[in-house]
Every structure is written in C-alpha cells, then in structure tokens.
C-alpha cells in the first residue's frame, strides 16, 4: 500500500486523478476482499458455535443420564440394604428359635434319661 502513495518518479503525462482513482479502486478491492474473508470467518464461527452448542447439549444429556443411573444404583443399593437387614433379622430370629428348641429337646432328653434311670431301664 505504501507503493500506492509513494512519490516515485511519475510520468509527466500521468494524471493525478487517474492515479487517485486507481488507488481508490485498489483500496475498494481490498476492502471487498476483507469483507469476503470476514463473511467466511463469520460463517465458520457460526458453524463452530453450533457444534459447541450441540456438544454442550450432549454433555448435559450425558450428565443427566449419569445422574439418573447414579440415582437408580443408589436406589438399588438401598433396596438391597433393606433386604439384607431383613434377612439378617430373620436369620437371627430363626437361630433363637433353634436354640430354644435345642434347649427344649435337651431338657426333654434329660427328663427322659432321668425317667429311664428311675424306672431302672438304665
């Protein structure tokens, strides 16, 4: 661009108005070229923005699904915990019943032993 305004030796027949007109046309061409590049960059920026928005939405959906899956697994863990506690309680209750029955059977066996001894069967 410096060449356009340089004061190099010019033909004595060169019209300064034509030179200025050529300079203006060149500048207008450059402006048009810059505008086209800006337009292309704007389009590219818009495409990138749309892609980023799409990816952001996908990330949000994945987070929601992950949170939903996490909540589902926590629910299953709680349910299993309750079932485990219930089974443990039932097992303890059954063991107590077995212990009581064993004591009753032991007492009955002792009574039977004493009775047989008393009767002379032993």
PDB file of C-alpha atoms in Angstrom:
ATOM      1  CA  UNK A   1       0.000   0.000   0.000  1.00  0.00           C
ATOM      2  CA  UNK A   2       2.959   2.269   0.600  1.00  0.00           C
ATOM      3  CA  UNK A   3       3.752   1.828  -3.065  1.00  0.00           C
ATOM      4  CA  UNK A   4       0.438   3.370  -3.948  1.00  0.00           C
ATOM      5  CA  UNK A   5       1.263   6.617  -2.223  1.00  0.00           C
ATOM      6  CA  UNK A   6       4.981   6.715  -2.917  1.00  0.00           C
ATOM      7  CA  UNK A   7       6.345   9.744  -4.594  1.00  0.00           C
ATOM      8  CA  UNK A   8       8.465   7.891  -7.099  1.00  0.00           C
ATOM      9  CA  UNK A   9       9.171   9.438 -10.442  1.00  0.00           C
ATOM     10  CA  UNK A  10       5.977   9.611 -12.381  1.00  0.00           C
ATOM     11  CA  UNK A  11       5.400  10.250 -15.971  1.00  0.00           C
ATOM     12  CA  UNK A  12       4.799  13.900 -16.630  1.00  0.00           C
ATOM     13  CA  UNK A  13       1.689  12.841 -18.503  1.00  0.00           C
ATOM     14  CA  UNK A  14       0.245  10.861 -15.589  1.00  0.00           C
ATOM     15  CA  UNK A  15      -2.998  12.276 -14.401  1.00  0.00           C
ATOM     16  CA  UNK A  16      -3.105  12.573 -10.596  1.00  0.00           C
ATOM     17  CA  UNK A  17      -6.857  11.987 -10.698  1.00  0.00           C
ATOM     18  CA  UNK A  18      -6.393   8.675 -12.528  1.00  0.00           C
ATOM     19  CA  UNK A  19      -3.730   7.685 -10.051  1.00  0.00           C
ATOM     20  CA  UNK A  20      -6.036   8.533  -7.162  1.00  0.00           C
ATOM     21  CA  UNK A  21      -8.884   6.687  -8.867  1.00  0.00           C
ATOM     22  CA  UNK A  22      -6.680   3.592  -9.301  1.00  0.00           C
ATOM     23  CA  UNK A  23      -5.652   3.815  -5.656  1.00  0.00           C
ATOM     24  CA  UNK A  24      -9.276   4.085  -4.539  1.00  0.00           C
ATOM     25  CA  UNK A  25     -10.266   1.130  -6.744  1.00  0.00           C
ATOM     26  CA  UNK A  26      -7.424  -0.917  -5.327  1.00  0.00           C
ATOM     27  CA  UNK A  27      -8.476   0.008  -1.798  1.00  0.00           C
ATOM     28  CA  UNK A  28     -12.096  -0.854  -2.610  1.00  0.00           C
ATOM     29  CA  UNK A  29     -10.968  -4.226  -3.972  1.00  0.00           C
ATOM     30  CA  UNK A  30      -9.001  -4.858  -0.797  1.00  0.00           C
ATOM     31  CA  UNK A  31     -11.975  -3.821   1.324  1.00  0.00           C
ATOM     32  CA  UNK A  32     -14.237  -6.173  -0.663  1.00  0.00           C
ATOM     33  CA  UNK A  33     -11.694  -8.959  -0.236  1.00  0.00           C
ATOM     34  CA  UNK A  34     -11.527  -8.300   3.509  1.00  0.00           C
ATOM     35  CA  UNK A  35     -15.321  -8.244   3.727  1.00  0.00           C
ATOM     36  CA  UNK A  36     -15.484 -11.630   1.966  1.00  0.00           C
ATOM     37  CA  UNK A  37     -12.892 -13.063   4.352  1.00  0.00           C
ATOM     38  CA  UNK A  38     -14.779 -11.623   7.325  1.00  0.00           C
ATOM     39  CA  UNK A  39     -18.011 -13.123   5.988  1.00  0.00           C
ATOM     40  CA  UNK A  40     -16.341 -16.526   5.558  1.00  0.00           C
ATOM     41  CA  UNK A  41     -14.893 -16.305   9.069  1.00  0.00           C
ATOM     42  CA  UNK A  42     -18.309 -15.328  10.445  1.00  0.00           C
ATOM     43  CA  UNK A  43     -19.835 -18.398   8.787  1.00  0.00           C
ATOM     44  CA  UNK A  44     -17.068 -20.587  10.175  1.00  0.00           C
ATOM     45  CA  UNK A  45     -17.570 -19.040  13.610  1.00  0.00           C
ATOM     46  CA  UNK A  46     -21.309 -19.763  13.397  1.00  0.00           C
ATOM     47  CA  UNK A  47     -20.627 -23.394  12.452  1.00  0.00           C
ATOM     48  CA  UNK A  48     -18.200 -23.748  15.351  1.00  0.00           C
ATOM     49  CA  UNK A  49     -20.735 -22.145  17.718  1.00  0.00           C
ATOM     50  CA  UNK A  50     -23.447 -24.574  16.570  1.00  0.00           C
ATOM     51  CA  UNK A  51     -21.084 -27.515  17.027  1.00  0.00           C
ATOM     52  CA  UNK A  52     -20.114 -26.283  20.502  1.00  0.00           C
ATOM     53  CA  UNK A  53     -23.788 -25.875  21.409  1.00  0.00           C
ATOM     54  CA  UNK A  54     -24.519 -29.380  20.165  1.00  0.00           C
ATOM     55  CA  UNK A  55     -21.584 -30.834  22.113  1.00  0.00           C
ATOM     56  CA  UNK A  56     -22.587 -28.888  25.211  1.00  0.00           C
ATOM     57  CA  UNK A  57     -26.098 -30.309  24.952  1.00  0.00           C
ATOM     58  CA  UNK A  58     -24.695 -33.824  24.535  1.00  0.00           C
ATOM     59  CA  UNK A  59     -22.524 -33.321  27.624  1.00  0.00           C
ATOM     60  CA  UNK A  60     -25.542 -32.080  29.600  1.00  0.00           C
ATOM     61  CA  UNK A  61     -27.590 -35.081  28.468  1.00  0.00           C
ATOM     62  CA  UNK A  62     -24.768 -37.448  29.402  1.00  0.00           C
ATOM     63  CA  UNK A  63     -24.532 -35.826  32.840  1.00  0.00           C
ATOM     64  CA  UNK A  64     -28.293 -36.192  33.305  1.00  0.00           C
ATOM     65  CA  UNK A  65     -28.158 -39.842  32.243  1.00  0.00           C
ATOM     66  CA  UNK A  66     -25.218 -40.437  34.543  1.00  0.00           C
ATOM     67  CA  UNK A  67     -27.053 -38.746  37.420  1.00  0.00           C
ATOM     68  CA  UNK A  68     -30.159 -40.788  36.633  1.00  0.00           C
ATOM     69  CA  UNK A  69     -28.106 -44.009  36.535  1.00  0.00           C
ATOM     70  CA  UNK A  70     -26.404 -42.979  39.794  1.00  0.00           C
ATOM     71  CA  UNK A  71     -29.794 -42.395  41.444  1.00  0.00           C
ATOM     72  CA  UNK A  72     -31.019 -45.741  40.109  1.00  0.00           C
ATOM     73  CA  UNK A  73     -27.985 -47.551  41.528  1.00  0.00           C
ATOM     74  CA  UNK A  74     -28.342 -45.778  44.876  1.00  0.00           C
ATOM     75  CA  UNK A  75     -31.983 -46.894  44.961  1.00  0.00           C
ATOM     76  CA  UNK A  76     -30.968 -50.480  44.245  1.00  0.00           C
ATOM     77  CA  UNK A  77     -28.294 -50.323  46.948  1.00  0.00           C
ATOM     78  CA  UNK A  78     -30.836 -49.038  49.467  1.00  0.00           C
ATOM     79  CA  UNK A  79     -33.279 -51.778  48.496  1.00  0.00           C
ATOM     80  CA  UNK A  80     -30.575 -54.434  48.817  1.00  0.00           C
ATOM     81  CA  UNK A  81     -29.533 -52.952  52.161  1.00  0.00           C
ATOM     82  CA  UNK A  82     -33.094 -53.211  53.445  1.00  0.00           C
ATOM     83  CA  UNK A  83     -33.417 -56.775  52.131  1.00  0.00           C
ATOM     84  CA  UNK A  84     -30.091 -57.670  53.761  1.00  0.00           C
ATOM     85  CA  UNK A  85     -31.182 -56.209  57.099  1.00  0.00           C
ATOM     86  CA  UNK A  86     -34.499 -58.078  56.903  1.00  0.00           C
ATOM     87  CA  UNK A  87     -32.757 -61.367  56.063  1.00  0.00           C
ATOM     88  CA  UNK A  88     -30.249 -60.859  58.861  1.00  0.00           C
ATOM     89  CA  UNK A  89     -33.089 -60.219  61.310  1.00  0.00           C
ATOM     90  CA  UNK A  90     -34.944 -63.313  60.081  1.00  0.00           C
ATOM     91  CA  UNK A  91     -31.803 -65.441  60.401  1.00  0.00           C
ATOM     92  CA  UNK A  92     -31.229 -64.224  63.969  1.00  0.00           C
ATOM     93  CA  UNK A  93     -34.851 -64.966  64.823  1.00  0.00           C
ATOM     94  CA  UNK A  94     -34.594 -68.479  63.353  1.00  0.00           C
ATOM     95  CA  UNK A  95     -31.368 -69.113  65.288  1.00  0.00           C
ATOM     96  CA  UNK A  96     -33.084 -68.074  68.518  1.00  0.00           C
ATOM     97  CA  UNK A  97     -35.938 -70.443  67.738  1.00  0.00           C
ATOM     98  CA  UNK A  98     -33.450 -73.249  67.038  1.00  0.00           C
ATOM     99  CA  UNK A  99     -31.623 -72.505  70.286  1.00  0.00           C
ATOM    100  CA  UNK A 100     -34.907 -72.593  72.200  1.00  0.00           C
ATOM    101  CA  UNK A 101     -35.906 -75.848  70.506  1.00  0.00           C
ATOM    102  CA  UNK A 102     -32.482 -77.300  71.229  1.00  0.00           C
ATOM    103  CA  UNK A 103     -32.863 -76.335  74.888  1.00  0.00           C
ATOM    104  CA  UNK A 104     -36.333 -77.848  74.991  1.00  0.00           C
ATOM    105  CA  UNK A 105     -35.037 -81.019  73.303  1.00  0.00           C
ATOM    106  CA  UNK A 106     -32.107 -81.106  75.723  1.00  0.00           C
ATOM    107  CA  UNK A 107     -34.422 -80.732  78.712  1.00  0.00           C
ATOM    108  CA  UNK A 108     -36.698 -83.447  77.309  1.00  0.00           C
ATOM    109  CA  UNK A 109     -33.704 -85.710  76.791  1.00  0.00           C
ATOM    110  CA  UNK A 110     -32.531 -85.095  80.356  1.00  0.00           C
ATOM    111  CA  UNK A 111     -36.042 -85.788  81.678  1.00  0.00           C
ATOM    112  CA  UNK A 112     -36.220 -88.928  79.583  1.00  0.00           C
ATOM    113  CA  UNK A 113     -32.805 -90.031  80.902  1.00  0.00           C
ATOM    114  CA  UNK A 114     -33.851 -89.385  84.481  1.00  0.00           C
ATOM    115  CA  UNK A 115     -37.139 -91.206  83.970  1.00  0.00           C
ATOM    116  CA  UNK A 116     -35.447 -94.225  82.435  1.00  0.00           C
ATOM    117  CA  UNK A 117     -32.893 -94.251  85.225  1.00  0.00           C
ATOM    118  CA  UNK A 118     -35.674 -94.063  87.774  1.00  0.00           C
ATOM    119  CA  UNK A 119     -37.514 -96.925  86.126  1.00  0.00           C
ATOM    120  CA  UNK A 120     -34.342 -98.927  86.064  1.00  0.00           C
ATOM    121  CA  UNK A 121     -34.078 -99.182  82.355  1.00  0.00           C
ATOM    122  CA  UNK A 122     -30.548 -97.862  82.562  1.00  0.00           C
TER     123      UNK A 122
END
